[in-house]
Amino acid sequence: MANQSPLPAVLGSDTLVHVFDEPTILHADLDAFYASVEQMLDPRLRGRPILVGGGIVVAASYEARRFGVRAPMPVRDALALCPDAIVVDGHFDQYLELSSRVMEILESVTPVVEQISVDEAFLDVAGSVHLLGRPSEMARVLRRRVREEVGLPLSIGIASTKFLAKIASARAKPDGLLVVPPGREFEFLHPLPVEAMWGVGRVTSRKLRRLGIETVADLAALGPDVLVPVLGPHAAHHLTSLARNRDPRPVHGGRRAGSVGSQTALGRGLTSVEEMRVVVLGIADRVGRRLRAKGRMGSKLTLRARFPGPRSVSRSCSLPGPTASTATLYEIGMSLLTRALEASDGEPVTLIGMSVSGLRTDQVLQLALDVDDAVGPGNTKDQKRRLLDSSVDAIRERFGRDLLKLGRSARGDDSFRRLSEKS
DNA sequence: TCTGGGGTCCTAGGACCC
DNA sequence: TCTGGGGTCCTAGGACCC
């Protein structure tokens, strides 16, 4: 049932005109994702106000939102608003697992799926209408399948641009579907408050309101010139264009993350460098593992330290070569932390974060990492030799001998010297 | 009001090269 | 050696999103 694709009843020209008349950009957004997952996993939580999180609310179910609870908000404040709320720890592994199952379902109607976070994605179904029918029909099928096969509510907005589709899905919640018909975009868009716009947060909202801009219509009427001195050229033109319903951004299928990072909050904070060393090592290990799991390497490292106040300082540097090595991230991360601490007056550090960007996938370098792993302390001499030999063979087989040199220079360390000497 | 962990994108100054 | 102009890379920080 759920796998059947709806087809237009008649494939005549009238039907096709109608089919192509609907906009083709979908924004699919799981409702109160984390909280919905908790309710699905534990039936006792269904229909009840749920808060996911520890110190702060990471997600609140709709039952809790009715009391004014919002994420992120301290759990203490949320309980004051909604004393009956049940606080649950997050099951983050489950969230990722369920998220990828939902994304697979979305990919059943088009390969052009751009995932923008765990719980939302854009789809461009223009290439699928001749096979699957109207976009609104596809949306109905997707919503039903996600509900039946994964057990989660999914809202979808359909419009002619990403920006409008995103706003439409927000207006469709909870558990709804909203199409913005062509020609009626302004009717939908212009009465909205500027805060409804994607890209207008606390700071920009305050600046706009100071100029007397309250609605999207106000923004569209004003034009970019007045905004440039306040928001900078890019933001001014970008927001004005969106308010005038100009959003040419395509849906990027198959896009991958441009950085990988991790951070750890430290409560009241640490002052001892030795304690921070342990934290940095833990973070470097996490980031290194995740990079290796993705088969990727980064060429730039950024370390961020937060101090009470709250004030934060970041220090970054280019790496000697692309890497996913925990040891390298740790060593360079520590030197960046030392530099970051110079900017403080010995205040406690309340958060340490590390992010690797400039990511690339390179098969030669990936094999170099395998070698790195092979020469690590976990292996016996014989195991190391076997792993090294198999890596050398694999590189030769795929790329020929010359690329060994390339790999060595790009790697920036001596893994390959050891290899080359062997061979 | 700074309490979480994961990201994206833009700006601006300085270094460096031609 | 200085002067000028332009381009690009690197780094630090800020705003925003879920």
GROMACS .gro file of C-alpha atoms (C1' of nucleotides) in nm:
model
  459
    1MET     CA    1   0.000   0.000   0.000
    2ALA     CA    2   0.243   0.257   0.122
    3ASN     CA    3   0.487   0.185  -0.159
    4GLN     CA    4   0.242   0.246  -0.438
    5SER     CA    5   0.310   0.558  -0.637
    6PRO     CA    6   0.011   0.770  -0.719
    7LEU     CA    7  -0.022   0.840  -1.090
    8PRO     CA    8  -0.243   1.096  -1.250
    9ALA     CA    9  -0.564   0.927  -1.358
   10VAL     CA   10  -0.531   1.056  -1.712
   11LEU     CA   11  -0.203   1.137  -1.878
   12GLY     CA   12  -0.364   1.372  -2.123
   13SER     CA   13  -0.248   1.723  -2.190
   14ASP     CA   14  -0.499   1.878  -1.948
   15THR     CA   15  -0.364   1.671  -1.664
   16LEU     CA   16  -0.005   1.750  -1.749
   17VAL     CA   17  -0.066   2.121  -1.754
   18HIS     CA   18  -0.219   2.088  -1.415
   19VAL     CA   19   0.063   1.870  -1.286
   20PHE     CA   20   0.330   2.114  -1.393
   21ASP     CA   21   0.131   2.400  -1.253
   22GLU     CA   22   0.216   2.301  -0.896
   23PRO     CA   23   0.543   2.423  -0.748
   24THR     CA   24   0.806   2.153  -0.712
   25ILE     CA   25   1.022   2.245  -0.413
   26LEU     CA   26   0.934   2.059  -0.095
   27HIS     CA   27   1.058   2.126   0.255
   28ALA     CA   28   1.007   1.823   0.478
   29ASP     CA   29   1.043   1.874   0.853
   30LEU     CA   30   0.988   1.621   1.129
   31ASP     CA   31   0.768   1.765   1.405
   32ALA     CA   32   0.935   1.813   1.744
   33PHE     CA   33   1.173   1.542   1.627
   34TYR     CA   34   1.351   1.435   1.947
   35ALA     CA   35   1.036   1.455   2.155
   36SER     CA   36   0.835   1.262   1.896
   37VAL     CA   37   1.096   0.987   1.894
   38GLU     CA   38   1.076   0.957   2.273
   39GLN     CA   39   0.699   0.929   2.252
   40MET     CA   40   0.724   0.667   1.982
   41LEU     CA   41   0.975   0.459   2.180
   42ASP     CA   42   0.778   0.475   2.504
   43PRO     CA   43   0.399   0.465   2.461
   44ARG     CA   44   0.351   0.594   2.817
   45LEU     CA   45   0.485   0.930   2.701
   46ARG     CA   46   0.231   0.975   2.423
   47GLY     CA   47  -0.005   1.265   2.462
   48ARG     CA   48   0.198   1.400   2.753
   49PRO     CA   49   0.426   1.703   2.779
   50ILE     CA   50   0.785   1.587   2.723
   51LEU     CA   51   1.112   1.773   2.769
   52VAL     CA   52   1.423   1.620   2.615
   53GLY     CA   53   1.746   1.736   2.774
   54GLY     CA   54   1.940   1.781   3.095
   55GLY     CA   55   2.036   2.134   3.194
   56ILE     CA   56   1.851   2.288   2.904
   57VAL     CA   57   1.553   2.184   2.694
   58VAL     CA   58   1.683   2.042   2.367
   59ALA     CA   59   1.332   1.966   2.241
   60ALA     CA   60   0.979   1.994   2.375
   61SER     CA   61   0.672   1.803   2.263
   62TYR     CA   62   0.372   1.999   2.137
   63GLU     CA   63   0.190   1.919   2.461
   64ALA     CA   64   0.466   2.105   2.646
   65ARG     CA   65   0.487   2.390   2.395
   66ARG     CA   66   0.129   2.480   2.473
   67PHE     CA   67   0.258   2.603   2.808
   68GLY     CA   68   0.510   2.832   2.644
   69VAL     CA   69   0.805   2.596   2.671
   70ARG     CA   70   1.066   2.652   2.399
   71ALA     CA   71   1.410   2.515   2.320
   72PRO     CA   72   1.664   2.617   2.426
   73MET     CA   73   1.538   2.709   2.772
   74PRO     CA   74   1.669   2.598   3.111
   75VAL     CA   75   1.480   2.289   3.227
   76ARG     CA   76   1.413   2.467   3.555
   77ASP     CA   77   1.226   2.749   3.378
   78ALA     CA   78   1.039   2.501   3.160
   79LEU     CA   79   0.917   2.309   3.464
   80ALA     CA   80   0.797   2.634   3.618
   81LEU     CA   81   0.579   2.687   3.312
   82CYS     CA   82   0.471   2.327   3.280
   83PRO     CA   83   0.505   2.142   3.614
   84ASP     CA   84   0.363   1.814   3.479
   85ALA     CA   85   0.626   1.782   3.207
   86ILE     CA   86   0.830   1.463   3.198
   87VAL     CA   87   1.203   1.515   3.152
   88VAL     CA   88   1.381   1.245   2.953
   89ASP     CA   89   1.742   1.197   2.848
   90GLY     CA   90   1.802   1.204   2.476
   91HIS     CA   91   1.867   0.887   2.275
   92PHE     CA   92   2.093   1.051   2.019
   93ASP     CA   93   2.197   0.732   1.843
   94GLN     CA   94   1.833   0.649   1.781
   95TYR     CA   95   1.771   0.996   1.642
   96LEU     CA   96   2.045   0.955   1.381
   97GLU     CA   97   1.923   0.609   1.289
   98LEU     CA   98   1.562   0.719   1.245
   99SER     CA   99   1.671   1.031   1.061
  100SER     CA  100   1.853   0.829   0.798
  101ARG     CA  101   1.550   0.602   0.755
  102VAL     CA  102   1.334   0.908   0.690
  103MET     CA  103   1.589   1.045   0.442
  104GLU     CA  104   1.580   0.716   0.254
  105ILE     CA  105   1.204   0.746   0.221
  106LEU     CA  106   1.241   1.101   0.091
  107GLU     CA  107   1.489   0.977  -0.169
  108SER     CA  108   1.226   0.740  -0.304
  109VAL     CA  109   1.058   1.026  -0.494
  110THR     CA  110   1.367   1.214  -0.615
  111PRO     CA  111   1.746   1.192  -0.593
  112VAL     CA  112   1.757   1.570  -0.542
  113VAL     CA  113   1.737   1.570  -0.162
  114GLU     CA  114   1.935   1.826   0.038
  115GLN     CA  115   1.948   1.736   0.405
  116ILE     CA  116   2.003   2.050   0.612
  117SER     CA  117   1.987   1.902   0.962
  118VAL     CA  118   1.888   1.575   1.134
  119ASP     CA  119   1.520   1.647   1.099
  120GLU     CA  120   1.470   1.843   0.778
  121ALA     CA  121   1.547   1.838   0.408
  122PHE     CA  122   1.465   2.011   0.081
  123LEU     CA  123   1.351   1.811  -0.221
  124ASP     CA  124   1.316   1.921  -0.582
  125VAL     CA  125   1.064   1.692  -0.747
  126ALA     CA  126   1.052   1.868  -1.086
  127GLY     CA  127   1.207   1.565  -1.251
  128SER     CA  128   0.958   1.323  -1.097
  129VAL     CA  129   0.619   1.472  -1.182
  130HIS     CA  130   0.590   1.287  -1.511
  131LEU     CA  131   0.636   0.960  -1.323
  132LEU     CA  132   0.477   1.018  -0.986
  133GLY     CA  133   0.220   1.290  -1.043
  134ARG     CA  134   0.161   1.609  -0.859
  135PRO     CA  135   0.405   1.726  -0.590
  136SER     CA  136   0.121   1.746  -0.339
  137GLU     CA  137   0.044   1.380  -0.406
  138MET     CA  138   0.407   1.288  -0.352
  139ALA     CA  139   0.399   1.482  -0.027
  140ARG     CA  140   0.093   1.290   0.090
  141VAL     CA  141   0.266   0.959   0.013
  142LEU     CA  142   0.584   1.068   0.193
  143ARG     CA  143   0.393   1.180   0.501
  144ARG     CA  144   0.198   0.855   0.514
  145ARG     CA  145   0.505   0.637   0.464
  146VAL     CA  146   0.708   0.817   0.732
  147ARG     CA  147   0.413   0.784   0.971
  148GLU     CA  148   0.358   0.414   0.895
  149GLU     CA  149   0.714   0.292   0.849
  150VAL     CA  150   0.904   0.505   1.099
  151GLY     CA  151   0.624   0.612   1.330
  152LEU     CA  152   0.691   0.985   1.318
  153PRO     CA  153   0.487   1.289   1.211
  154LEU     CA  154   0.629   1.480   0.915
  155SER     CA  155   0.516   1.822   0.794
  156ILE     CA  156   0.576   1.938   0.439
  157GLY     CA  157   0.567   2.279   0.272
  158ILE     CA  158   0.552   2.309  -0.107
  159ALA     CA  159   0.639   2.627  -0.294
  160SER     CA  160   0.832   2.769  -0.586
  161THR     CA  161   1.143   2.855  -0.380
  162LYS     CA  162   1.335   2.702  -0.091
  163PHE     CA  163   1.266   3.002   0.126
  164LEU     CA  164   0.890   2.986   0.079
  165ALA     CA  165   0.880   2.608   0.114
  166LYS     CA  166   1.063   2.637   0.445
  167ILE     CA  167   0.817   2.893   0.579
  168ALA     CA  168   0.527   2.688   0.448
  169SER     CA  169   0.633   2.376   0.636
  170ALA     CA  170   0.659   2.578   0.956
  171ARG     CA  171   0.302   2.703   0.901
  172ALA     CA  172   0.187   2.348   0.823
  173LYS     CA  173   0.288   2.218   1.166
  174PRO     CA  174   0.192   2.011   1.348
  175ASP     CA  175   0.154   1.717   1.114
  176GLY     CA  176   0.036   1.910   0.811
  177LEU     CA  177   0.086   1.984   0.444
  178LEU     CA  178   0.075   2.332   0.295
  179VAL     CA  179   0.107   2.431  -0.070
  180VAL     CA  180   0.176   2.792  -0.167
  181PRO     CA  181   0.006   2.821  -0.508
  182PRO     CA  182   0.194   3.002  -0.786
  183GLY     CA  183   0.084   3.363  -0.813
  184ARG     CA  184  -0.021   3.386  -0.449
  185GLU     CA  185   0.323   3.401  -0.293
  186PHE     CA  186   0.300   3.760  -0.174
  187GLU     CA  187  -0.039   3.704  -0.018
  188PHE     CA  188   0.126   3.433   0.192
  189LEU     CA  189   0.459   3.601   0.256
  190HIS     CA  190   0.405   3.970   0.309
  191PRO     CA  191   0.188   3.975   0.622
  192LEU     CA  192   0.446   3.767   0.817
  193PRO     CA  193   0.664   3.929   1.086
  194VAL     CA  194   1.029   3.969   0.982
  195GLU     CA  195   1.128   3.719   1.250
  196ALA     CA  196   0.958   3.448   1.046
  197MET     CA  197   1.232   3.486   0.789
  198TRP     CA  198   1.515   3.237   0.771
  199GLY     CA  199   1.823   3.440   0.861
  200VAL     CA  200   1.660   3.697   1.088
  201GLY     CA  201   1.758   3.620   1.445
  202ARG     CA  202   1.770   3.824   1.762
  203VAL     CA  203   2.028   4.081   1.649
  204THR     CA  204   1.894   4.141   1.298
  205SER     CA  205   1.539   4.157   1.427
  206ARG     CA  206   1.633   4.432   1.670
  207LYS     CA  207   1.810   4.630   1.395
  208LEU     CA  208   1.515   4.600   1.159
  209ARG     CA  209   1.260   4.700   1.421
  210ARG     CA  210   1.469   5.003   1.504
  211LEU     CA  211   1.418   5.107   1.140
  212GLY     CA  212   1.044   5.057   1.178
  213ILE     CA  213   1.042   4.735   0.978
  214GLU     CA  214   0.798   4.487   1.127
  215THR     CA  215   0.664   4.274   0.845
  216VAL     CA  216   0.807   4.112   0.538
  217ALA     CA  217   0.606   4.362   0.332
  218ASP     CA  218   0.787   4.650   0.507
  219LEU     CA  219   1.118   4.492   0.418
  220ALA     CA  220   1.020   4.442   0.054
  221ALA     CA  221   0.905   4.804   0.023
  222LEU     CA  222   1.220   4.955   0.171
  223GLY     CA  223   1.486   4.823  -0.062
  224PRO     CA  224   1.846   4.727   0.011
  225ASP     CA  225   2.013   5.070   0.010
  226VAL     CA  226   1.878   5.170   0.350
  227LEU     CA  227   1.976   4.833   0.495
  228VAL     CA  228   2.335   4.812   0.366
  229PRO     CA  229   2.486   5.037   0.637
  230VAL     CA  230   2.301   4.847   0.908
  231LEU     CA  231   2.331   4.485   0.797
  232GLY     CA  232   2.622   4.486   0.552
  233PRO     CA  233   2.591   4.444   0.176
  234HIS     CA  234   2.531   4.074   0.162
  235ALA     CA  235   2.263   4.043   0.428
  236ALA     CA  236   2.088   4.358   0.302
  237HIS     CA  237   2.053   4.232  -0.053
  238HIS     CA  238   1.979   3.878   0.052
  239LEU     CA  239   1.693   3.968   0.286
  240THR     CA  240   1.545   4.221   0.044
  241SER     CA  241   1.549   3.963  -0.235
  242LEU     CA  242   1.378   3.704  -0.018
  243ALA     CA  243   1.113   3.956   0.089
  244ARG     CA  244   1.048   4.023  -0.282
  245ASN     CA  245   1.020   3.650  -0.339
  246ARG     CA  246   1.343   3.622  -0.531
  247ASP     CA  247   1.528   3.312  -0.421
  248PRO     CA  248   1.718   3.140  -0.701
  249ARG     CA  249   1.902   2.893  -0.476
  250PRO     CA  250   1.872   2.543  -0.616
  251VAL     CA  251   1.822   2.231  -0.409
  252HIS     CA  252   2.165   2.069  -0.383
  253GLY     CA  253   2.141   1.693  -0.389
  254GLY     CA  254   2.422   1.486  -0.245
  255ARG     CA  255   2.585   1.766  -0.049
  256ARG     CA  256   2.817   1.673   0.234
  257ALA     CA  257   2.916   1.850   0.550
  258GLY     CA  258   3.200   2.099   0.516
  259SER     CA  259   3.329   2.062   0.869
  260VAL     CA  260   3.334   1.817   1.155
  261GLY     CA  261   3.355   1.931   1.513
  262SER     CA  262   3.283   1.850   1.871
  263GLN     CA  263   3.261   2.048   2.191
  264THR     CA  264   3.230   1.986   2.561
  265ALA     CA  265   3.069   2.214   2.817
  266LEU     CA  266   3.261   2.225   3.145
  267GLY     CA  267   3.004   2.340   3.398
  268ARG     CA  268   3.156   2.603   3.623
  269GLY     CA  269   3.478   2.577   3.431
  270LEU     CA  270   3.833   2.448   3.453
  271THR     CA  271   4.147   2.643   3.535
  272SER     CA  272   4.403   2.364   3.531
  273VAL     CA  273   4.570   2.308   3.194
  274GLU     CA  274   4.623   1.944   3.286
  275GLU     CA  275   4.249   1.894   3.322
  276MET     CA  276   4.190   2.076   2.994
  277ARG     CA  277   4.445   1.849   2.827
  278VAL     CA  278   4.223   1.551   2.903
  279VAL     CA  279   3.921   1.731   2.757
  280VAL     CA  280   4.109   1.825   2.440
  281LEU     CA  281   4.228   1.469   2.397
  282GLY     CA  282   3.871   1.342   2.429
  283ILE     CA  283   3.746   1.590   2.172
  284ALA     CA  284   4.034   1.522   1.931
  285ASP     CA  285   3.959   1.152   1.960
  286ARG     CA  286   3.589   1.203   1.884
  287VAL     CA  287   3.656   1.430   1.587
  288GLY     CA  288   3.931   1.205   1.453
  289ARG     CA  289   3.710   0.899   1.474
  290ARG     CA  290   3.424   1.069   1.300
  291LEU     CA  291   3.650   1.194   1.020
  292ARG     CA  292   3.795   0.848   0.968
  293ALA     CA  293   3.451   0.690   0.974
  294LYS     CA  294   3.353   0.922   0.688
  295GLY     CA  295   3.681   0.862   0.504
  296ARG     CA  296   3.756   1.233   0.513
  297MET     CA  297   4.039   1.460   0.618
  298GLY     CA  298   4.061   1.827   0.707
  299SER     CA  299   4.318   2.096   0.641
  300LYS     CA  300   4.218   2.358   0.896
  301LEU     CA  301   4.166   2.332   1.269
  302THR     CA  302   3.973   2.578   1.485
  303LEU     CA  303   3.967   2.565   1.862
  304ARG     CA  304   3.718   2.765   2.065
  305ALA     CA  305   3.729   2.835   2.436
  306ARG     CA  306   3.445   2.998   2.623
  307PHE     CA  307   3.488   3.200   2.941
  308PRO     CA  308   3.227   3.320   3.188
  309GLY     CA  309   3.070   3.639   3.078
  310PRO     CA  310   3.006   3.481   2.834
  311ARG     CA  311   3.295   3.557   2.610
  312SER     CA  312   3.454   3.321   2.367
  313VAL     CA  313   3.782   3.316   2.184
  314SER     CA  314   3.876   3.110   1.883
  315ARG     CA  315   4.217   3.030   1.743
  316SER     CA  316   4.267   2.851   1.417
  317CYS     CA  317   4.545   2.741   1.189
  318SER     CA  318   4.606   2.556   0.868
  319LEU     CA  319   4.731   2.205   0.924
  320PRO     CA  320   5.063   2.090   0.773
  321GLY     CA  321   4.861   1.862   0.549
  322PRO     CA  322   4.514   1.708   0.534
  323THR     CA  323   4.470   1.485   0.834
  324ALA     CA  324   4.225   1.280   1.033
  325SER     CA  325   4.477   1.171   1.289
  326THR     CA  326   4.374   1.200   1.653
  327ALA     CA  327   4.734   1.257   1.759
  328THR     CA  328   4.777   1.549   1.519
  329LEU     CA  329   4.446   1.709   1.616
  330TYR     CA  330   4.537   1.673   1.982
  331GLU     CA  331   4.886   1.823   1.949
  332ILE     CA  332   4.781   2.118   1.737
  333GLY     CA  333   4.463   2.159   1.939
  334MET     CA  334   4.671   2.198   2.256
  335SER     CA  335   4.891   2.465   2.097
  336LEU     CA  336   4.579   2.653   1.986
  337LEU     CA  337   4.433   2.621   2.335
  338THR     CA  338   4.752   2.769   2.480
  339ARG     CA  339   4.717   3.065   2.244
  340ALA     CA  340   4.349   3.103   2.331
  341LEU     CA  341   4.429   3.108   2.703
  342GLU     CA  342   4.670   3.398   2.647
  343ALA     CA  343   4.361   3.605   2.566
  344SER     CA  344   4.213   3.543   2.912
  345ASP     CA  345   4.309   3.662   3.258
  346GLY     CA  346   4.326   3.314   3.402
  347GLU     CA  347   3.947   3.293   3.402
  348PRO     CA  348   3.795   2.944   3.413
  349VAL     CA  349   3.721   2.786   3.076
  350THR     CA  350   3.355   2.683   3.056
  351LEU     CA  351   3.359   2.519   2.714
  352ILE     CA  352   3.614   2.379   2.473
  353GLY     CA  353   3.528   2.305   2.113
  354MET     CA  354   3.722   2.191   1.811
  355SER     CA  355   3.623   2.196   1.448
  356VAL     CA  356   3.802   2.064   1.141
  357SER     CA  357   3.722   2.218   0.805
  358GLY     CA  358   3.863   2.220   0.456
  359LEU     CA  359   3.746   1.862   0.426
  360ARG     CA  360   3.839   1.641   0.137
  361THR     CA  361   3.826   1.279   0.047
  362ASP     CA  362   4.143   1.142  -0.097
  363GLN     CA  363   4.197   0.777  -0.147
  364VAL     CA  364   4.574   0.795  -0.131
  365LEU     CA  365   4.553   0.982   0.194
  366GLN     CA  366   4.290   0.746   0.322
  367LEU     CA  367   4.531   0.463   0.270
  368ALA     CA  368   4.800   0.663   0.448
  369LEU     CA  369   4.569   0.674   0.746
  370ASP     CA  370   4.523   0.301   0.732
  371VAL     CA  371   4.898   0.283   0.758
  372ASP     CA  372   4.888   0.517   1.054
  373ASP     CA  373   4.642   0.288   1.222
  374ALA     CA  374   4.853  -0.008   1.133
  375VAL     CA  375   5.162   0.128   1.303
  376GLY     CA  376   4.962   0.227   1.611
  377PRO     CA  377   5.031   0.066   1.946
  378GLY     CA  378   4.740  -0.182   1.925
  379ASN     CA  379   4.901  -0.417   1.676
  380THR     CA  380   5.171  -0.679   1.706
  381LYS     CA  381   5.478  -0.656   1.487
  382ASP     CA  382   5.345  -0.918   1.250
  383GLN     CA  383   5.005  -0.753   1.223
  384LYS     CA  384   5.170  -0.419   1.146
  385ARG     CA  385   5.383  -0.571   0.875
  386ARG     CA  386   5.083  -0.736   0.712
  387LEU     CA  387   4.877  -0.418   0.723
  388LEU     CA  388   5.161  -0.211   0.584
  389ASP     CA  389   5.225  -0.454   0.303
  390SER     CA  390   4.861  -0.470   0.208
  391SER     CA  391   4.838  -0.090   0.206
  392VAL     CA  392   5.143  -0.054  -0.016
  393ASP     CA  393   5.004  -0.309  -0.253
  394ALA     CA  394   4.667  -0.140  -0.257
  395ILE     CA  395   4.821   0.198  -0.337
  396ARG     CA  396   5.037   0.055  -0.613
  397GLU     CA  397   4.749  -0.132  -0.759
  398ARG     CA  398   4.523   0.169  -0.771
  399PHE     CA  399   4.756   0.455  -0.839
  400GLY     CA  400   5.100   0.336  -0.933
  401ARG     CA  401   5.427   0.395  -0.758
  402ASP     CA  402   5.456   0.771  -0.823
  403LEU     CA  403   5.159   0.855  -0.610
  404LEU     CA  404   5.336   0.725  -0.305
  405LYS     CA  405   5.548   1.039  -0.320
  406LEU     CA  406   5.245   1.260  -0.361
  407GLY     CA  407   5.084   1.098  -0.061
  408ARG     CA  408   5.395   1.149   0.146
  409SER     CA  409   5.425   1.519   0.071
  410ALA     CA  410   5.055   1.584   0.124
  411ARG     CA  411   5.050   1.387   0.445
  412GLY     CA  412   5.325   1.600   0.592
  413ASP     CA  413   5.470   1.329   0.811
  414ASP     CA  414   5.688   1.028   0.776
  415SER     CA  415   5.437   0.745   0.739
  416PHE     CA  416   5.520   0.722   0.374
  417ARG     CA  417   5.892   0.750   0.418
  418ARG     CA  418   5.874   0.433   0.619
  419LEU     CA  419   5.665   0.282   0.343
  420SER     CA  420   5.888   0.394   0.059
  421GLU     CA  421   6.197   0.265   0.228
  422LYS     CA  422   6.032  -0.070   0.266
  423SER     CA  423   5.939  -0.084  -0.097
  424DT     C1'  424   1.972   3.461   3.028
  425DC     C1'  425   2.491   3.179   2.859
  426DT     C1'  426   2.262   2.666   2.935
  427DG     C1'  427   2.398   2.204   2.464
  428DG     C1'  428   2.607   2.005   2.078
  429DG     C1'  429   2.620   2.014   1.597
  430DG     C1'  430   2.660   2.300   1.198
  431DT     C1'  431   2.661   2.722   0.795
  432DC     C1'  432   2.785   3.157   0.608
  433DC     C1'  433   2.972   3.634   0.602
  434DT     C1'  434   3.299   4.019   0.720
  435DA     C1'  435   3.716   4.245   0.784
  436DG     C1'  436   4.200   4.314   0.849
  437DG     C1'  437   4.658   4.169   0.747
  438DA     C1'  438   5.001   3.915   0.483
  439DC     C1'  439   5.164   3.816   0.059
  440DC     C1'  440   5.216   3.802  -0.442
  441DC     C1'  441   5.226   4.004  -0.899
  442DT     C1'  442   6.327   5.169  -0.334
  443DC     C1'  443   5.889   5.357  -0.355
  444DT     C1'  444   5.436   5.404  -0.533
  445DG     C1'  445   4.986   5.206  -0.681
  446DG     C1'  446   4.635   4.863  -0.772
  447DG     C1'  447   4.439   4.412  -0.761
  448DG     C1'  448   4.377   3.940  -0.615
  449DT     C1'  449   4.393   3.562  -0.287
  450DC     C1'  450   4.479   3.331   0.134
  451DC     C1'  451   4.473   3.317   0.633
  452DT     C1'  452   4.281   3.422   1.068
  453DA     C1'  453   3.937   3.586   1.419
  454DG     C1'  454   3.498   3.688   1.519
  455DG     C1'  455   2.996   3.734   1.470
  456DA     C1'  456   2.523   3.598   1.341
  457DC     C1'  457   2.223   3.244   1.262
  458DC     C1'  458   2.013   2.773   1.220
  459DC     C1'  459   1.826   2.317   1.429
   0.00000   0.00000   0.00000
